[in-house]
PDB file of C-alpha atoms in Angstrom:
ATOM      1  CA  UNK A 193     -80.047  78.592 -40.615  1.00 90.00           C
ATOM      2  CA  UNK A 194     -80.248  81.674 -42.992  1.00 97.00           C
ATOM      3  CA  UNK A 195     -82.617  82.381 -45.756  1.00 98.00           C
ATOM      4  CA  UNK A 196     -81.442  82.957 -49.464  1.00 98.00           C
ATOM      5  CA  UNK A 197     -83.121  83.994 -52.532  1.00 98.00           C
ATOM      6  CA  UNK A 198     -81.035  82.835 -56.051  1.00 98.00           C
ATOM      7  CA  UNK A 199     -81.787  84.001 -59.358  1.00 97.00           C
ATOM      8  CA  UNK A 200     -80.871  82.265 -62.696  1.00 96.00           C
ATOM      9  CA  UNK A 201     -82.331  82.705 -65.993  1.00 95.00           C
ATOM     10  CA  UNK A 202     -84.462  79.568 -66.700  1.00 95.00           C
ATOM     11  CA  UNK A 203     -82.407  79.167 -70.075  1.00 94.00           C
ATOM     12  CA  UNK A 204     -78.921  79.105 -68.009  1.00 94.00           C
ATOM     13  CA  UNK A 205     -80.170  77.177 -65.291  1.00 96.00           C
ATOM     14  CA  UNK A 206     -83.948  76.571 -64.247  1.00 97.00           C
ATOM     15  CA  UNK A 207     -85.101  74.435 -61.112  1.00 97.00           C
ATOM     16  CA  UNK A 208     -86.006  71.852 -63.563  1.00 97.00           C
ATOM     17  CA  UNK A 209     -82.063  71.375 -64.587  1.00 97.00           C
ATOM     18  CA  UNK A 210     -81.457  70.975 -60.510  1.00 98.00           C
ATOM     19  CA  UNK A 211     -84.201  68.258 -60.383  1.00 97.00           C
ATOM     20  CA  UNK A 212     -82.754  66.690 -63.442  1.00 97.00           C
ATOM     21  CA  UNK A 213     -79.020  66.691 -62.594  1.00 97.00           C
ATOM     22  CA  UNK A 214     -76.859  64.488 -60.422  1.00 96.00           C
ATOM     23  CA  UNK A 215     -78.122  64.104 -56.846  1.00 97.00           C
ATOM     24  CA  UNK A 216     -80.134  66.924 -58.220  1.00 97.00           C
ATOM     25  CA  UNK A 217     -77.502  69.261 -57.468  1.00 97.00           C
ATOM     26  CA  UNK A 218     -75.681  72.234 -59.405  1.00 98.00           C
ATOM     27  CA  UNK A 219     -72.475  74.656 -58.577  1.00 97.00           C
ATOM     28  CA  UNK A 220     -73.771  78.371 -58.551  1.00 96.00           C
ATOM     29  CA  UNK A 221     -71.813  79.634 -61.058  1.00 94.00           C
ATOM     30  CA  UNK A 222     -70.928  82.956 -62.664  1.00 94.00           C
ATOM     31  CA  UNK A 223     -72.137  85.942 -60.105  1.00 95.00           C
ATOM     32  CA  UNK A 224     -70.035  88.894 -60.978  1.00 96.00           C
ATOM     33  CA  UNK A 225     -71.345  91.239 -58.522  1.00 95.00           C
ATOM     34  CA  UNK A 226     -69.228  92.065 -55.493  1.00 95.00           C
ATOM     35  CA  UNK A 227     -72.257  92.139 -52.749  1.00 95.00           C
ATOM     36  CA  UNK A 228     -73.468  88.820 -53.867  1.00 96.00           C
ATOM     37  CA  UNK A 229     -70.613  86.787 -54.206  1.00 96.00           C
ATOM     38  CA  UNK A 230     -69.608  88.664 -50.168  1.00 97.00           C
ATOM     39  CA  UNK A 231     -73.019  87.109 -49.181  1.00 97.00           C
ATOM     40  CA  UNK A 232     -72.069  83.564 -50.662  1.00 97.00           C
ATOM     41  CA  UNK A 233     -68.394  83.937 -49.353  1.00 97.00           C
ATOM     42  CA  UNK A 234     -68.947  85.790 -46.058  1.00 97.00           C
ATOM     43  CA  UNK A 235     -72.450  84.791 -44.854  1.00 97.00           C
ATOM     44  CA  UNK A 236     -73.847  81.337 -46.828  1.00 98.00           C
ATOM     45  CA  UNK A 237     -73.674  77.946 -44.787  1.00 98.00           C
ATOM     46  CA  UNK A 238     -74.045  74.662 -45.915  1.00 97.00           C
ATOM     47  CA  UNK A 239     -77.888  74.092 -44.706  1.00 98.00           C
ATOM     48  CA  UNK A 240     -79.125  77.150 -45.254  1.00 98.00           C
ATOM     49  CA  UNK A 241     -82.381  77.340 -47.732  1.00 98.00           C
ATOM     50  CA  UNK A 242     -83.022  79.347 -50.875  1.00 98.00           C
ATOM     51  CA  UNK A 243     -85.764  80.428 -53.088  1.00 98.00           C
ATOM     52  CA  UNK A 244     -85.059  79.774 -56.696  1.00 98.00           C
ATOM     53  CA  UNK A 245     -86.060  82.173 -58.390  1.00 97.00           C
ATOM     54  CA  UNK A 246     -85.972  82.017 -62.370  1.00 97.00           C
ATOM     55  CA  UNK A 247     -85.454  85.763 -63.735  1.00 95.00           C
ATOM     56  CA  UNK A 248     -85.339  87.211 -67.135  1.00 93.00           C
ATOM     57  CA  UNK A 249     -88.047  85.184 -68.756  1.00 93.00           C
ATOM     58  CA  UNK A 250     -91.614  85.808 -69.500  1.00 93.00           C
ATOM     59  CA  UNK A 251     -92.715  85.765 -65.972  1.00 95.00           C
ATOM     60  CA  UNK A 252     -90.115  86.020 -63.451  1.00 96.00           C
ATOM     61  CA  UNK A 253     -90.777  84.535 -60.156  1.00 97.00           C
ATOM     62  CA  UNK A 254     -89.798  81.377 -57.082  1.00 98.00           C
ATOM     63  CA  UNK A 255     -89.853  78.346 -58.896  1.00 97.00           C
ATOM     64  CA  UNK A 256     -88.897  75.972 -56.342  1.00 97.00           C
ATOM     65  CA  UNK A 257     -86.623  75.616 -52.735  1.00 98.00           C
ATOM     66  CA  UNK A 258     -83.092  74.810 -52.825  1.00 98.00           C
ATOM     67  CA  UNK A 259     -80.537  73.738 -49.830  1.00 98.00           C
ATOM     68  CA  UNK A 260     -76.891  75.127 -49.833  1.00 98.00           C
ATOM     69  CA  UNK A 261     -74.636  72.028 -50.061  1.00 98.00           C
ATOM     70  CA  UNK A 262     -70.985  73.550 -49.781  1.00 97.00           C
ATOM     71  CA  UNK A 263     -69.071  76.305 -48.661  1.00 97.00           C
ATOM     72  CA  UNK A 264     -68.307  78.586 -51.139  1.00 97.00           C
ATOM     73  CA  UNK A 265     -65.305  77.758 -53.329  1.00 98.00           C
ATOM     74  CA  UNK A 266     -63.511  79.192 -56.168  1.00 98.00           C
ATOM     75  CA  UNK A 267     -65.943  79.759 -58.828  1.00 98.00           C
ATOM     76  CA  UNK A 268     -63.873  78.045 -61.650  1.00 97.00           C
ATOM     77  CA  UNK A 269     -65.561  79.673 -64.758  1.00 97.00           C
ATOM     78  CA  UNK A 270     -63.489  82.939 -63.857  1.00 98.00           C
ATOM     79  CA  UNK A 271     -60.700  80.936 -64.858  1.00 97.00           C
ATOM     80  CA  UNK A 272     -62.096  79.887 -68.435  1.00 97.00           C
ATOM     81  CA  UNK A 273     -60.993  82.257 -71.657  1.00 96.00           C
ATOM     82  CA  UNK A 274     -63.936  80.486 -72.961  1.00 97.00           C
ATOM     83  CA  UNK A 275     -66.605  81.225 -70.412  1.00 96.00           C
ATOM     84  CA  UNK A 276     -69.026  84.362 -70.581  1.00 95.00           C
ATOM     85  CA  UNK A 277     -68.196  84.150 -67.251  1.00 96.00           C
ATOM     86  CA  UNK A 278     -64.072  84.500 -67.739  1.00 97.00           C
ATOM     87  CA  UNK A 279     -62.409  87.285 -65.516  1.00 97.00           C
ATOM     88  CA  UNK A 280     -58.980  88.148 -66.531  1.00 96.00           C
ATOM     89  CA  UNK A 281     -57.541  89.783 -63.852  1.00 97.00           C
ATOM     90  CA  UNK A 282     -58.668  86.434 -61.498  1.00 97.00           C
ATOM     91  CA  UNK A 283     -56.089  83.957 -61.154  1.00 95.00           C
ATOM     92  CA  UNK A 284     -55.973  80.704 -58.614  1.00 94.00           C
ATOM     93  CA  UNK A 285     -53.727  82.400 -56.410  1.00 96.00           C
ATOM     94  CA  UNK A 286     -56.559  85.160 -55.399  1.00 96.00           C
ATOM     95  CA  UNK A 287     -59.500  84.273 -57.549  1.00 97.00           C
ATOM     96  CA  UNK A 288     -62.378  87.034 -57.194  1.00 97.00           C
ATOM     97  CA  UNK A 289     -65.347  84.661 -57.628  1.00 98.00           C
ATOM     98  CA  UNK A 290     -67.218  82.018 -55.726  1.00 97.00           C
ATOM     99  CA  UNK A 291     -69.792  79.419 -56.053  1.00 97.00           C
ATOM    100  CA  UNK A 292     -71.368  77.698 -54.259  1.00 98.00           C
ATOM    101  CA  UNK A 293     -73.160  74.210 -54.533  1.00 98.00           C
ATOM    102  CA  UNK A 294     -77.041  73.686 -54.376  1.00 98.00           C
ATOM    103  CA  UNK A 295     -79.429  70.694 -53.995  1.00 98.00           C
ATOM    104  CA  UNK A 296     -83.300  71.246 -55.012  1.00 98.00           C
ATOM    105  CA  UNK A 297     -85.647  70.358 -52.249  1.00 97.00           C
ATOM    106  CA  UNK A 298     -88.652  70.891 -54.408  1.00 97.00           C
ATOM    107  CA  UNK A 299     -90.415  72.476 -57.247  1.00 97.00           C
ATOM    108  CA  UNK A 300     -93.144  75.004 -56.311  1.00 97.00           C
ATOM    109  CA  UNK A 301     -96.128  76.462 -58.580  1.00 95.00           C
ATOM    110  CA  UNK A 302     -94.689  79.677 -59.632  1.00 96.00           C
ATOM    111  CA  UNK A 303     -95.212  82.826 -57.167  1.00 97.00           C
ATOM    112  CA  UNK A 304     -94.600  85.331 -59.561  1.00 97.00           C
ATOM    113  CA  UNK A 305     -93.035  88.645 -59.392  1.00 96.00           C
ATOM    114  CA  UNK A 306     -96.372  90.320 -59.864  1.00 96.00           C
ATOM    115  CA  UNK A 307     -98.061  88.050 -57.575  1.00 96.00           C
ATOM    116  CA  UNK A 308     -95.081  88.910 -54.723  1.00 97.00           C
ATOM    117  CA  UNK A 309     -95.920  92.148 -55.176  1.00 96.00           C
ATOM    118  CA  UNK A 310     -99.074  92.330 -53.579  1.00 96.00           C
ATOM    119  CA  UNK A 311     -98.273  90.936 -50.439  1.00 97.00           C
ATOM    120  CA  UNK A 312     -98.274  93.285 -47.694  1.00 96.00           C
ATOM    121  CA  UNK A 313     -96.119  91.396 -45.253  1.00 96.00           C
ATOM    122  CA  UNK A 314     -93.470  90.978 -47.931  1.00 97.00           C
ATOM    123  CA  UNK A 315     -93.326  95.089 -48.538  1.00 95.00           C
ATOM    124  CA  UNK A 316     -89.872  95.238 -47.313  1.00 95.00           C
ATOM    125  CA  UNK A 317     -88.483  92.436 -49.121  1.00 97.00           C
ATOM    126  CA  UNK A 318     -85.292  92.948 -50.541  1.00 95.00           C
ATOM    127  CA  UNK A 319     -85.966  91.682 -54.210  1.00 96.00           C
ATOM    128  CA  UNK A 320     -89.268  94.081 -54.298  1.00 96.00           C
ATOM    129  CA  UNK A 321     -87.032  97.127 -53.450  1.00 93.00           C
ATOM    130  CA  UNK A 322     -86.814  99.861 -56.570  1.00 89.00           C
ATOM    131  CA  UNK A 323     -83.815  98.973 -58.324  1.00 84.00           C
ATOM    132  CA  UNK A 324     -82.586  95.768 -56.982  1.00 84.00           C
ATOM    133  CA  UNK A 325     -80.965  93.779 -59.140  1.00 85.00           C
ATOM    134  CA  UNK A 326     -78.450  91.373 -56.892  1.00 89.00           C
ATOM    135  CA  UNK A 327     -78.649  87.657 -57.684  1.00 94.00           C
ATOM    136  CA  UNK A 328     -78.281  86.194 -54.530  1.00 97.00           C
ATOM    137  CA  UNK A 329     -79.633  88.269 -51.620  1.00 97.00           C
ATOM    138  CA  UNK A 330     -80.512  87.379 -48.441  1.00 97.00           C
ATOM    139  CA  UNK A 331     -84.719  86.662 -47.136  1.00 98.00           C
ATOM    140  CA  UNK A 332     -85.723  87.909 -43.521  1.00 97.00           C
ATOM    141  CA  UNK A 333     -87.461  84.881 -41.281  1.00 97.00           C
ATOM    142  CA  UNK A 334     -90.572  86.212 -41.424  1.00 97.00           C
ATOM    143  CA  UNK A 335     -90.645  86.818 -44.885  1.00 98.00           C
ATOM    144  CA  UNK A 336     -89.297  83.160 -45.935  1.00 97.00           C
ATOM    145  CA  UNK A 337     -92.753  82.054 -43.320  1.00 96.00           C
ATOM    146  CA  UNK A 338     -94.727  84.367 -45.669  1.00 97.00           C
ATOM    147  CA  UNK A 339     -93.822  82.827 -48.597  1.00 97.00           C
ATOM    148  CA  UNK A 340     -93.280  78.948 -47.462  1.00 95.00           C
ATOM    149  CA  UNK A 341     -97.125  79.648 -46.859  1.00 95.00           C
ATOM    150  CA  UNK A 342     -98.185  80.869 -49.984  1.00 93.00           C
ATOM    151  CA  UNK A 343     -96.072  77.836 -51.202  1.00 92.00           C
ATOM    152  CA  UNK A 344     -98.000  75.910 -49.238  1.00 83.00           C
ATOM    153  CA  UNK A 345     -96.096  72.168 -48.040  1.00 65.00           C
ATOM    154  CA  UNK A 346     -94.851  69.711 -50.621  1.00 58.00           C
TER     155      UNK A 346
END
């Protein structure tokens, strides 16, 4: 099993619209950066956990836990003149975009951003890095441990 951290903006899609929808699951939908769709194409499994992490807003931070549900697929909002999302040079044929599906496993009290930031053993976590910006990025063992704890059990 790997460990994921996803980003959404709460007003797109918070943990609270996972909880809420069917089987409390959503397709991850409309990442348009080349690294982290490779990491849902290339490296995601079905199984594998993710911090949800709700960006953009007020006070950015892990909202809740998430399981991967699906192989990624064809993310179909490339497809869509209609969709923010839309990319015209994608087609079905070779479509540039994935998603994949995710189930929420639980709601957390936020660990903000700021809060993340003062943990030693989390120093060399990717999201804390100067400049990162990817929307899906992958969470060392030890650092998921780290956090589950702070977390604390459901």
């Amino acid at each position: 099993m790997a460990y994921w951290l996803m980003k959404s903006e709460p007003d797109e899609v918070s943990i609270d619209d996972v909880l809420a929808a069917p089987a409390r699951t959503v397709a991850w939908f409309g990442v348009r950066n080349y690294q982290a769709r490779n990491f849902m194409r290339d490296s995601m499994r079905a199984g594998d956990l993710a911090l949800f992490y709700h960006s953009s807003c007020a006070e950015p931070g892990i909202a809740g836990i998430v399981e991967v549900c699906s192989p990624a697929y064809p993310d179909t909002t490339q497809f869509d003149p209609a969709s923010p999302y839309h990319d015209p040079k994608a087609t079905p044929e070779q479509p540039r975009w994935t998603s994949v599906d995710v189930r929420a496993v639980r709601k957390t009290a936020l660990l903000s951003l700021k809060e993340l930031r003062t943990i030693p053993a989390l120093a060399g976590m990717r999201l804390l890095a100067k400049g990162s910006r990817l929307s899906v990025m992958p969470v060392e063992p030890h650092e998921w441990r780290t956090i589950e704890a702070l977390l604390g059990q459901p």
